[in-house]
Short mmCIF file of C-alpha atoms in Angstrom, two decimals:
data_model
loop_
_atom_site.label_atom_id
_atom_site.label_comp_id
_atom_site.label_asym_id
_atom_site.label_seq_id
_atom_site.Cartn_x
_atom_site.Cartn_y
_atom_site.Cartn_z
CA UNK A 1 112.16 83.61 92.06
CA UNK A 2 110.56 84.21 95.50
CA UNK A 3 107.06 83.37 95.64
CA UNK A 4 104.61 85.28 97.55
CA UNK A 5 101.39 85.03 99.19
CA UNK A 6 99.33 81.96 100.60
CA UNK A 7 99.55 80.19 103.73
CA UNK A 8 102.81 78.60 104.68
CA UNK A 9 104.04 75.95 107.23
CA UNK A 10 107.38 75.57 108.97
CA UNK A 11 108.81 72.30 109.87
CA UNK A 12 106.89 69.93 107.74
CA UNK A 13 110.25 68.45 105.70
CA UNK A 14 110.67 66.42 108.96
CA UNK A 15 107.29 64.46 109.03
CA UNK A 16 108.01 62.43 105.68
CA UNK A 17 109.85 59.04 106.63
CA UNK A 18 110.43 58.11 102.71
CA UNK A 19 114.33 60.01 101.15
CA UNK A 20 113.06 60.19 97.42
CA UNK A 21 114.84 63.55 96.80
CA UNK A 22 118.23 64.23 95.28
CA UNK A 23 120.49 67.40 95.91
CA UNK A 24 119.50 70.87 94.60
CA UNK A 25 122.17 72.13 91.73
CA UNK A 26 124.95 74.05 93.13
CA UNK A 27 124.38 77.10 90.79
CA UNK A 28 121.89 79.37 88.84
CA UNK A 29 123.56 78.31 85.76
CA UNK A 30 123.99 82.14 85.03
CA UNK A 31 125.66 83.05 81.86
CA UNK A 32 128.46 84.70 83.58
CA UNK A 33 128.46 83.21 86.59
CA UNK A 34 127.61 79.95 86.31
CA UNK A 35 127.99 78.55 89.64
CA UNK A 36 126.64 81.45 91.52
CA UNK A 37 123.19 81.00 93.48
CA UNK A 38 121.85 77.82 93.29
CA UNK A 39 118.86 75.32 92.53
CA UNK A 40 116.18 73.14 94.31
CA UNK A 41 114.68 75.57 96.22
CA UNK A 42 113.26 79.42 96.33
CA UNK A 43 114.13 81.79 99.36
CA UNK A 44 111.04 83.33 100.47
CA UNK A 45 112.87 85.61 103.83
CA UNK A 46 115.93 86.18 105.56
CA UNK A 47 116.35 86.64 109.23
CA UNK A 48 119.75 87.59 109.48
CA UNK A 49 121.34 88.39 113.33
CA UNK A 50 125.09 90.28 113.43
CA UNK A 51 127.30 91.35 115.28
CA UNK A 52 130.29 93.34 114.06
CA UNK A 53 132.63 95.23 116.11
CA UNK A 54 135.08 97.45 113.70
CA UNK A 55 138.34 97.19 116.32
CA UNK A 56 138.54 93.44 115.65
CA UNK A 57 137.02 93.13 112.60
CA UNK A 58 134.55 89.45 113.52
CA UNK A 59 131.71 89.39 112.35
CA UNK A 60 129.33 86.56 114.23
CA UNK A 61 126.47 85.95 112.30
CA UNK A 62 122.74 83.70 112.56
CA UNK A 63 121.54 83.32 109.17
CA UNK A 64 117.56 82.00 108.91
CA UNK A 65 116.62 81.25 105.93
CA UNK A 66 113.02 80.44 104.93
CA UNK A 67 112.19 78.84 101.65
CA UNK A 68 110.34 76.46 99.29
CA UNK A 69 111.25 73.33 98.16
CA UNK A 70 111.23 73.39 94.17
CA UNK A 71 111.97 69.55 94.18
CA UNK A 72 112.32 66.94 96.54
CA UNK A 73 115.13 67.74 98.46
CA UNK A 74 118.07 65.40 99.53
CA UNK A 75 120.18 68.14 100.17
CA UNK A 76 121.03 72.27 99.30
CA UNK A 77 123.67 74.73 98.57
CA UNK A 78 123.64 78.11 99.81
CA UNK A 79 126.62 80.50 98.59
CA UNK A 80 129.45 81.90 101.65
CA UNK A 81 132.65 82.59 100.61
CA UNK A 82 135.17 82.56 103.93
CA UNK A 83 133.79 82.87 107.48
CA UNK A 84 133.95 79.65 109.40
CA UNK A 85 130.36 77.88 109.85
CA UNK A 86 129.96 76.63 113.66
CA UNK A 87 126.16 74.95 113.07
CA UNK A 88 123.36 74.51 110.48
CA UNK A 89 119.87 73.07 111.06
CA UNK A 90 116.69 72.27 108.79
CA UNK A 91 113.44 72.92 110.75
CA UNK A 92 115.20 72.38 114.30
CA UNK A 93 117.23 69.19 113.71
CA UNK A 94 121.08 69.58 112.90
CA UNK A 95 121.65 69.11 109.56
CA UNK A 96 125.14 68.15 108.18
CA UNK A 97 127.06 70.97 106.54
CA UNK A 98 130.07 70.43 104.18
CA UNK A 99 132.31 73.17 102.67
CA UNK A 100 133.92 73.07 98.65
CA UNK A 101 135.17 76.68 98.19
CA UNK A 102 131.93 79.19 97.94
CA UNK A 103 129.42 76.22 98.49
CA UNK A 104 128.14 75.43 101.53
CA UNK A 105 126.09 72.07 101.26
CA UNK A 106 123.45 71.19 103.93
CA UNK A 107 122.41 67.71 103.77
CA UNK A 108 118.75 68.00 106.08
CA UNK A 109 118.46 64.59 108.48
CA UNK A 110 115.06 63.81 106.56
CA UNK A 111 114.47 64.94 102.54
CA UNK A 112 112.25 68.21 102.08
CA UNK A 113 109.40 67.34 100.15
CA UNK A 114 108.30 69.85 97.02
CA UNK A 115 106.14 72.10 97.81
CA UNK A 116 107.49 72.34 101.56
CA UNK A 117 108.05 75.74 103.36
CA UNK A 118 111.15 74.56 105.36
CA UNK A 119 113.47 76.89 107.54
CA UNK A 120 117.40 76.33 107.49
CA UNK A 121 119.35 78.24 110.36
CA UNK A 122 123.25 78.56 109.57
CA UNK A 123 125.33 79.99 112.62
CA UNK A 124 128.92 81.42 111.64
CA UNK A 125 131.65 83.97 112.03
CA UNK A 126 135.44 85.42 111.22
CA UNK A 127 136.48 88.08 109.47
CA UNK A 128 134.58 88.65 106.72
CA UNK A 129 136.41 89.65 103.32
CA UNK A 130 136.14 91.17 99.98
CA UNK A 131 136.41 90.12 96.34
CA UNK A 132 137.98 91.57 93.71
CA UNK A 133 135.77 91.51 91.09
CA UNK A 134 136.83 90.80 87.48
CA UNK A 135 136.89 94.39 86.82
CA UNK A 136 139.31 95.10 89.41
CA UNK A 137 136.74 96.62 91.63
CA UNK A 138 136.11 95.83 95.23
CA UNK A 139 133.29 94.45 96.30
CA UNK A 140 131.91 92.33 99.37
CA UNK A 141 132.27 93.70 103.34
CA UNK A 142 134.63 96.38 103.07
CA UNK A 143 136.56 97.44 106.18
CA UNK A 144 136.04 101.77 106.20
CA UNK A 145 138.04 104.41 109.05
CA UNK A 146 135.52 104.06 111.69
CA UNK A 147 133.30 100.61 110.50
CA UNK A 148 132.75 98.88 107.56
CA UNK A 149 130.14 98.82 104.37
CA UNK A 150 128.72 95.83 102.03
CA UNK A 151 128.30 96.07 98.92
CA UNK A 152 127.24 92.93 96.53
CA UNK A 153 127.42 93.35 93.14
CA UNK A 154 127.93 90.95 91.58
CA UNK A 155 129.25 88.32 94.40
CA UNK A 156 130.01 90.25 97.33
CA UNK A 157 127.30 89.57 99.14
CA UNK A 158 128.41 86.44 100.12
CA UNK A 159 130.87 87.30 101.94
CA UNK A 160 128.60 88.33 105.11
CA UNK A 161 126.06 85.90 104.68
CA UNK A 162 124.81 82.66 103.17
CA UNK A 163 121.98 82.38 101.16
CA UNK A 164 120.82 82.37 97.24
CA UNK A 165 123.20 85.06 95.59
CA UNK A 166 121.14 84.93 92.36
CA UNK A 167 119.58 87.84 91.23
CA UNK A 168 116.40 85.74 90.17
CA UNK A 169 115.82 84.71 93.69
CA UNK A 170 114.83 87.91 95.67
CA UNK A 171 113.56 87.56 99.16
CA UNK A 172 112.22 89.71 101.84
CA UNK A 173 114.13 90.25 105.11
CA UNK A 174 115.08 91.25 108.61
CA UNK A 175 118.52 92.64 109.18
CA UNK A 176 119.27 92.95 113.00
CA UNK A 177 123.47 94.31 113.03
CA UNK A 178 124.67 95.18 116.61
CA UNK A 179 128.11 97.19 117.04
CA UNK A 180 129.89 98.89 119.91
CA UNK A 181 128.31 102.29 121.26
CA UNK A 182 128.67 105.32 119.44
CA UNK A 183 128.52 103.33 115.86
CA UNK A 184 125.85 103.10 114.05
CA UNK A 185 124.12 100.30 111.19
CA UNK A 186 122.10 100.84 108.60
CA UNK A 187 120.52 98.71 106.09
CA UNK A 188 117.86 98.54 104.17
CA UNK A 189 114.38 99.17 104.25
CA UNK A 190 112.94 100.79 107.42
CA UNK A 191 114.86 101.19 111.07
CA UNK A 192 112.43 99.15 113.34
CA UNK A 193 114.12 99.78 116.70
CA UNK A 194 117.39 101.20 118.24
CA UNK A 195 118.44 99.76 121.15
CA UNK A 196 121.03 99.60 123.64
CA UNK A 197 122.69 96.50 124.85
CA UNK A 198 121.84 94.82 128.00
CA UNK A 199 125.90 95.46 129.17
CA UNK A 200 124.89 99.07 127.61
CA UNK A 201 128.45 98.32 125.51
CA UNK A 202 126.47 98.81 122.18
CA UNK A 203 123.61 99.30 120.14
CA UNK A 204 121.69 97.01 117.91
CA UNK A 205 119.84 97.85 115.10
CA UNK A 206 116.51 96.47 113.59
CA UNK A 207 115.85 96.57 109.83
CA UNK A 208 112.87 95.43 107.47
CA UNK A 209 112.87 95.16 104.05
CA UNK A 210 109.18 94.25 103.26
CA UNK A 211 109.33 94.29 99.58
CA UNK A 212 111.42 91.75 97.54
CA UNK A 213 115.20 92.19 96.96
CA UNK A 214 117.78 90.59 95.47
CA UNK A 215 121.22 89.27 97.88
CA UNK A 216 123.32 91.67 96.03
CA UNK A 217 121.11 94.95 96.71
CA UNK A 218 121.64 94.20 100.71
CA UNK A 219 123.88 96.18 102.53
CA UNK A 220 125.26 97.24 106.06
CA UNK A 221 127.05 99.93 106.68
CA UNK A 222 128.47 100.44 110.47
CA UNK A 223 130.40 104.15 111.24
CA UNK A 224 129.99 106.91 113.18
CA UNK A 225 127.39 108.51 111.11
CA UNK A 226 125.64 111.32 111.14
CA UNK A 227 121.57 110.48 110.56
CA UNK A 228 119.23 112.92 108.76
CA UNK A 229 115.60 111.86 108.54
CA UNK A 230 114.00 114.26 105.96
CA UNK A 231 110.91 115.21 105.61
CA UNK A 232 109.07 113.22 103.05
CA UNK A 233 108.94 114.74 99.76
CA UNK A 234 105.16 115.06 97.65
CA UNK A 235 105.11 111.51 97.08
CA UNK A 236 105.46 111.01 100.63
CA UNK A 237 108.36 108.62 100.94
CA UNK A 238 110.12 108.84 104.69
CA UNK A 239 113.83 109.51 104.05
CA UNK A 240 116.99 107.97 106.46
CA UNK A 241 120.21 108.94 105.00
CA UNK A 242 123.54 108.04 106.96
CA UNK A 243 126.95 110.60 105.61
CA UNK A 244 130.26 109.65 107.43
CA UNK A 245 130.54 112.22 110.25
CA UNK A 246 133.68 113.75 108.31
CA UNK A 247 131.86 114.39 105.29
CA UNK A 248 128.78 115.29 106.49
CA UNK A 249 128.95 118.78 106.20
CA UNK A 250 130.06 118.82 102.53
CA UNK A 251 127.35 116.87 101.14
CA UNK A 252 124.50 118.26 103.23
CA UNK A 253 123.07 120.76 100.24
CA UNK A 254 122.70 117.42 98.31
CA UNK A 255 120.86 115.34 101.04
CA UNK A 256 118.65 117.93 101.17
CA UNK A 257 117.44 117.28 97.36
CA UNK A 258 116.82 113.66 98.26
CA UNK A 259 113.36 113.88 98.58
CA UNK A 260 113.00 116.06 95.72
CA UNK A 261 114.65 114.08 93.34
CA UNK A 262 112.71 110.98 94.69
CA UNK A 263 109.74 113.14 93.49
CA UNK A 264 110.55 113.93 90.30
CA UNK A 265 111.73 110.40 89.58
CA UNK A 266 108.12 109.60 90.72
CA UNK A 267 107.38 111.75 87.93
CA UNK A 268 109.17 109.80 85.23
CA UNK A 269 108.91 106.37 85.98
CA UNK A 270 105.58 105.96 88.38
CA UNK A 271 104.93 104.91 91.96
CA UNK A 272 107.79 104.53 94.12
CA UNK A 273 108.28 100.77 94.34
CA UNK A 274 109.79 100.90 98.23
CA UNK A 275 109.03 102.11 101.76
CA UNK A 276 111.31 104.48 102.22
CA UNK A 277 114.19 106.00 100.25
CA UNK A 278 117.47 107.35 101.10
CA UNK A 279 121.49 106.89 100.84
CA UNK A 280 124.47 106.13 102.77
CA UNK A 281 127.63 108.57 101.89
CA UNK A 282 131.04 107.35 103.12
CA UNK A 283 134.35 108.77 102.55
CA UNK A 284 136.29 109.19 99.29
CA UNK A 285 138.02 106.07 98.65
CA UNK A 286 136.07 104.13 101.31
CA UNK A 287 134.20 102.30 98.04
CA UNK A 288 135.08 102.24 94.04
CA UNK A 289 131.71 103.00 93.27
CA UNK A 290 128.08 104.47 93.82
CA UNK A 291 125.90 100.85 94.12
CA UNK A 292 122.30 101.11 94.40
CA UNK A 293 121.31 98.98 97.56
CA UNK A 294 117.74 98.77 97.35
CA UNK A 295 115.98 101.88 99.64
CA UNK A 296 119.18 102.77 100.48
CA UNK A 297 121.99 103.66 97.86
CA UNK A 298 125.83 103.75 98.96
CA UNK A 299 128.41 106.72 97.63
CA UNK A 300 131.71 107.37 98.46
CA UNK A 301 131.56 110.97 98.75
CA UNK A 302 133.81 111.25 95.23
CA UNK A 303 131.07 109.92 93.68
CA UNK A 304 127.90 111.88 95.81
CA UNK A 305 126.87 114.29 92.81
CA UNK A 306 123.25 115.00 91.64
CA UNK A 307 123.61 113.42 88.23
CA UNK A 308 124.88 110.12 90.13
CA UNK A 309 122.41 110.35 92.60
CA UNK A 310 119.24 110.54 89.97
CA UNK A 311 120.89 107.43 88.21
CA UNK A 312 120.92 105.23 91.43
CA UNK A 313 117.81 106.58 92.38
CA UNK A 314 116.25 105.61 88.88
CA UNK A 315 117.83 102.02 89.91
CA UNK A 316 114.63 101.67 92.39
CA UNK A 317 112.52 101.56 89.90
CA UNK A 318 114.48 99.48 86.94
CA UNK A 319 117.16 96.52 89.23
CA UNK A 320 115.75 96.61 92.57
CA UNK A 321 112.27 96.39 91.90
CA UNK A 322 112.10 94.93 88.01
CA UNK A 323 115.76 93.21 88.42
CA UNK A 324 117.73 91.30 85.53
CA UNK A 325 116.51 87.64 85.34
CA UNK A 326 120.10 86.85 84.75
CA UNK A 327 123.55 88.91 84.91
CA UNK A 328 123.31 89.48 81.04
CA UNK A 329 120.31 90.87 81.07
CA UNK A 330 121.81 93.77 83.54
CA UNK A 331 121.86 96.76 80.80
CA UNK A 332 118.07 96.58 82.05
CA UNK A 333 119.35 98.16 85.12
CA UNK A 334 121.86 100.73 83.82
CA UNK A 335 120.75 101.64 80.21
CA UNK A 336 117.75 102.56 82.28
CA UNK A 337 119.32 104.61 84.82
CA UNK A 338 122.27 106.04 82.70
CA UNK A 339 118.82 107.67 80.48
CA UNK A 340 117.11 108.87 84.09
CA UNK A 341 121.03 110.81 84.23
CA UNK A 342 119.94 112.14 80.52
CA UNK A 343 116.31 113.29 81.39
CA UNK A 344 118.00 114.95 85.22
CA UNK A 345 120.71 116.79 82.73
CA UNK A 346 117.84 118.02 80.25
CA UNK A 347 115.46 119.56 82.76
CA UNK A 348 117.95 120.80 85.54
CA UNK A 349 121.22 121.48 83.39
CA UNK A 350 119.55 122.13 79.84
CA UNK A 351 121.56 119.53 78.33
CA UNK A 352 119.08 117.86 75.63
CA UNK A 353 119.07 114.22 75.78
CA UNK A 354 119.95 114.30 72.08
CA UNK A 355 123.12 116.09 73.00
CA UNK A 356 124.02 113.41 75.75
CA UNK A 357 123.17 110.33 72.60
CA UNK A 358 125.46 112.47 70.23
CA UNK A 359 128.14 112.42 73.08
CA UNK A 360 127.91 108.39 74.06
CA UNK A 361 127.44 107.88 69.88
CA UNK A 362 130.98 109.63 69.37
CA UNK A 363 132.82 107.29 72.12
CA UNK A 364 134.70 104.98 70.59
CA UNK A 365 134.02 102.82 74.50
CA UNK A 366 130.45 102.50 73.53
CA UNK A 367 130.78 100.48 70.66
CA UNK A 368 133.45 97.87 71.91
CA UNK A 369 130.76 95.08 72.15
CA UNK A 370 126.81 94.73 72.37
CA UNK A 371 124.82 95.85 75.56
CA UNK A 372 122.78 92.78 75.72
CA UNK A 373 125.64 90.25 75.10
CA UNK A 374 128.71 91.15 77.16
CA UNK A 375 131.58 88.84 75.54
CA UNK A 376 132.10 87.74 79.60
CA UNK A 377 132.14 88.48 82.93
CA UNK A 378 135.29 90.96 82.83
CA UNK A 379 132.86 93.16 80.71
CA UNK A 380 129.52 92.61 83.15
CA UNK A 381 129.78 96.57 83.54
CA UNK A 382 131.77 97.84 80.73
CA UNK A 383 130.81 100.99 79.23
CA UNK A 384 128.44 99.72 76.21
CA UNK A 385 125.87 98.60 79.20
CA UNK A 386 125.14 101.70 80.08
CA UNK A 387 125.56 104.43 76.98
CA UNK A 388 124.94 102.15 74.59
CA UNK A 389 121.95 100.88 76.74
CA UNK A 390 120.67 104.67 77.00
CA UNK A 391 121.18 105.27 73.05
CA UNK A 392 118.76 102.06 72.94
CA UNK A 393 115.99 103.78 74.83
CA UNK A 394 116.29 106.78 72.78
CA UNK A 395 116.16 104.68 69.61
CA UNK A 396 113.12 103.42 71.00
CA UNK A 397 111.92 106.71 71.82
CA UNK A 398 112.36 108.08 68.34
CA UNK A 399 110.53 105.16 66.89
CA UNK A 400 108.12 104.71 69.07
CA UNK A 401 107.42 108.59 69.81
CA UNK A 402 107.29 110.45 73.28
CA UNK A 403 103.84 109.31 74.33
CA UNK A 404 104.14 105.77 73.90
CA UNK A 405 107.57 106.02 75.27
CA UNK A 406 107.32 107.51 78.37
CA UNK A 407 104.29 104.89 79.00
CA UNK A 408 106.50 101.97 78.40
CA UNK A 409 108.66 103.54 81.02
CA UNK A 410 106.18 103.63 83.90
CA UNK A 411 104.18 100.58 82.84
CA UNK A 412 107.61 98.37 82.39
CA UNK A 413 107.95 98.92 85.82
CA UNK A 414 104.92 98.57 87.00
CA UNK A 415 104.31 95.25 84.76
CA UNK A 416 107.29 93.61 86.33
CA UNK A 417 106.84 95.39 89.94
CA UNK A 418 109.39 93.29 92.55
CA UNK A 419 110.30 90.39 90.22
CA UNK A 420 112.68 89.70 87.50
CA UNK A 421 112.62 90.21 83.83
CA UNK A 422 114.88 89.64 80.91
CA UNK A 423 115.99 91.18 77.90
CA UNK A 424 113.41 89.10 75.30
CA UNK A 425 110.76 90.48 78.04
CA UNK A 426 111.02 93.66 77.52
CA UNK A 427 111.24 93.83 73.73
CA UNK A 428 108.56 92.28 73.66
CA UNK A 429 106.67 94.40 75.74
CA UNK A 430 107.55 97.42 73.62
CA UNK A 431 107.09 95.93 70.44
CA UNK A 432 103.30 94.82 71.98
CA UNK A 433 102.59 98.89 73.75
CA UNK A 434 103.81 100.13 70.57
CA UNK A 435 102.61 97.89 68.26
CA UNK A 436 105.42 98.26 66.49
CA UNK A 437 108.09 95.40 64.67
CA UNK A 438 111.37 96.95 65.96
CA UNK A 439 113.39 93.47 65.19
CA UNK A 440 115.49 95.57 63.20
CA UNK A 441 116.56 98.21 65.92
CA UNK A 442 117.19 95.16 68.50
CA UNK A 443 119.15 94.08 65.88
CA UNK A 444 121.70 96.96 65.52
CA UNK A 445 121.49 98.97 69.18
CA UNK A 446 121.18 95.58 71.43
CA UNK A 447 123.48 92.68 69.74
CA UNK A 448 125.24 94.51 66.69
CA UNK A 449 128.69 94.25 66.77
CA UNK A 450 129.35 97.66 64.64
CA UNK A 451 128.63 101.28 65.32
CA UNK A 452 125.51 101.85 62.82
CA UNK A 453 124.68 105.63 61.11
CA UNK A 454 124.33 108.04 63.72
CA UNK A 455 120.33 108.18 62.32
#
């Protein structure tokens, strides 16, 4: 978990003479994903320098990553699958770097003491690759027409960059991406500077993300796109959306509602938790999914509708800002945001949440295991997670009643603004606003294996 605030130093690892420490664990020990992230250490920022050009597909790549030592430190893991790494340092001196498949060990010349800010700096490049995910789904730096997009959940994120690909380890960053002229990249957070290249040959691009996020909520996206910067809605949120140049046109009506539907999900679930808000909208079959990369959500156009775009917008609010503490805890993200679909279809489409429950009830899907214990890894994102999730929050609604409910839906997210939170978490922080024993309702709509009565 990043940790925020106080006064830091860089460099100080190097000034201890004694090697007490031992090696950081080479995963989060994640339910699903066991060796994924890693231990020893929390990432406080990334500073991460690219350069991508789409015609030969090489991606070179300066990854700075500042963090604090958890332990005494003998050595770390940070997660890259592919790409070749050319150097790595701790706090200036070369450090030695050793590859075993998706772990990338740094061994630092002197031990990091606990406590320590240090600063690792990992230079690489190649072609950078995707996974596919055990769904079947693609995920990772995809190659588009004109330029390419990233998308990380729940792994792909390492395939651009090394770091901490742990959802409980969110950092801020800096994401500079330069490409040939006429492209453009966006990321997340808000556009710094555009720039031209001192050979005038391309443009580079400056991004900050000054709130928290996790690796898998990054993105890039490089194409010819066509930028709209919308006025800010009520709420006052600036607005940078990016739509392929080809599809621009089509989806315009609907990039014009961004800021209104940022508004009214201000209305539902509290103060926006970002800087800025927008999406990226590439071309049908250019991604397998609508992904909610923090500030910034990514459609393929196939996927661009407004139902689709309240439900990643909800995401803000319930995974980017309060994000699972682990990968089983993820119905927190789309039980959450499959209701925000539910309360868009009720006041736009006068489709009464009660209809949409009686609809995910009657789906045989919904019921073929818990939400909150996915059987394995090949379910992460199976349908129960996010119906089944919903029909939990209206459970909790009808016990609870519409006042205290739609308080536990703002003050969740405010209680747990920009960190992590698990499933026991927020039980217990209904069962607390409510104060209400609801043991009985986990019991059936969270980890029961049967579809219950309908009431």
């Amino acid at each position: 978990m990043l940790v925020l605030g106080g006064a830091s130093t860089i460099g100080t690892a190097g000034h201890h003479s004694a090697t007490h420490g031992s090696p950081g664990a080479a995963g989060a020990r994640d339910p699903y994903f066991p060796t994924l992230g890693n231990g020893g250490y929390d990432v406080r920022h990334y500073t991460l320098t690219l350069d991508y050009d789409p015609r030969s597909h090489r991606l070179t790549g300066t990854a700075e990553i500042t963090a604090r030592a958890a332990q005494d430190l003998s050595a770390f893991n940070l997660d890259l699958h592919g790409m070749a790494v050319r150097s790595a340092a701790v706090d200036g001196t070369p450090a030695v770097h050793t590859r075993t498949g998706d772990e990338l060990t740094l061994r630092p010349a002197r031990d990091v003491r606990r406590g320590d800010v240090f600063r690792a700096v990992v230079r690489y490049d190649g072609a950078p690759g995707g996974l596919t995910d055990s769904e079947g789904t693609r995920e990772g730096w995809l190659r588009t027409e004109d330029g390419a997009i990233a998308l990380g959940q729940p792994q792909g994120s390492m395939t651009w960059f090394p770091g901490n690909h742990h959802p409980s380890d969110k950092a801020t960053y800096d994401i500079t991406v330069t490409v040939p002229d006429g492209l453009a990249a966006v990321s997340n957070g808000d556009l710094r500077s555009q720039r031209p290249t001192a050979d005038g040959e391309g443009t580079t691009f400056a991004w900050h993300s000054a709130q928290p996020m996790a690796t898998y909520l990054a993105t890039v996206g490089v194409g010819a796109y066509v930028i709209t910067r919308s006025r800010p809605g009520a709420a006052g949120i600036p607005v940078y959306s990016a739509a392929d140049r080809t599809v621009a046109g089509r989806v315009r009506a609907l990039l014009d509602r961004v800021p209104e539907l940022t508004d009214w999900s201000v209305s539902k679930f509290g103060p926006y938790p970002f800087s800025s808000t927008g999406v990226i909208v590439e071309r049908e079959g250019d991604a397998d999914y609508a992904l909610e990369t923090q500030s910034r959500s990514v459609f393929a156009e196939d996927s661009f509708d407004a139902a689709t775009l309240v439900h990643e917008l909800a995401h803000q609010w319930y995974g980017d800002s309060v994000t699972p503490r682990t990968w089983r805890d993820v119905w927190l993200s789309e039980g959450f945001a499959t209701y925000a679909e539910w309360l868009y279809l009720e006041e736009f489409e006068d489709t009464p949440v009660r209809a949409s429950f009686e609809d995910a009830f009657d789906s045989d899907d919904n019921w073929a295991f818990p939400p909150a214990d996915q059987p394995g890894a090949g379910q992460l994102l199976g349908d129960p997670v996010y119906e089944r999730g919903a029909m939990t929050l209206q459970k909790v609604r009808e016990a609870v009643g519409d006042t205290v409910f739609f308080s536990v839906l703002r003050g969740w997210a405010e209680t747990h603004r920009h960190g992590n939170a698990s499933t026991h978490d927020f039980t217990t922080y209904v069962e607390r606003m409510s104060g209400k024993d609801l043991d009985a309702l986990w019991d059936v709509w969270l980890y029961g294996d049967g579809r219950p009565s309908r009431h």
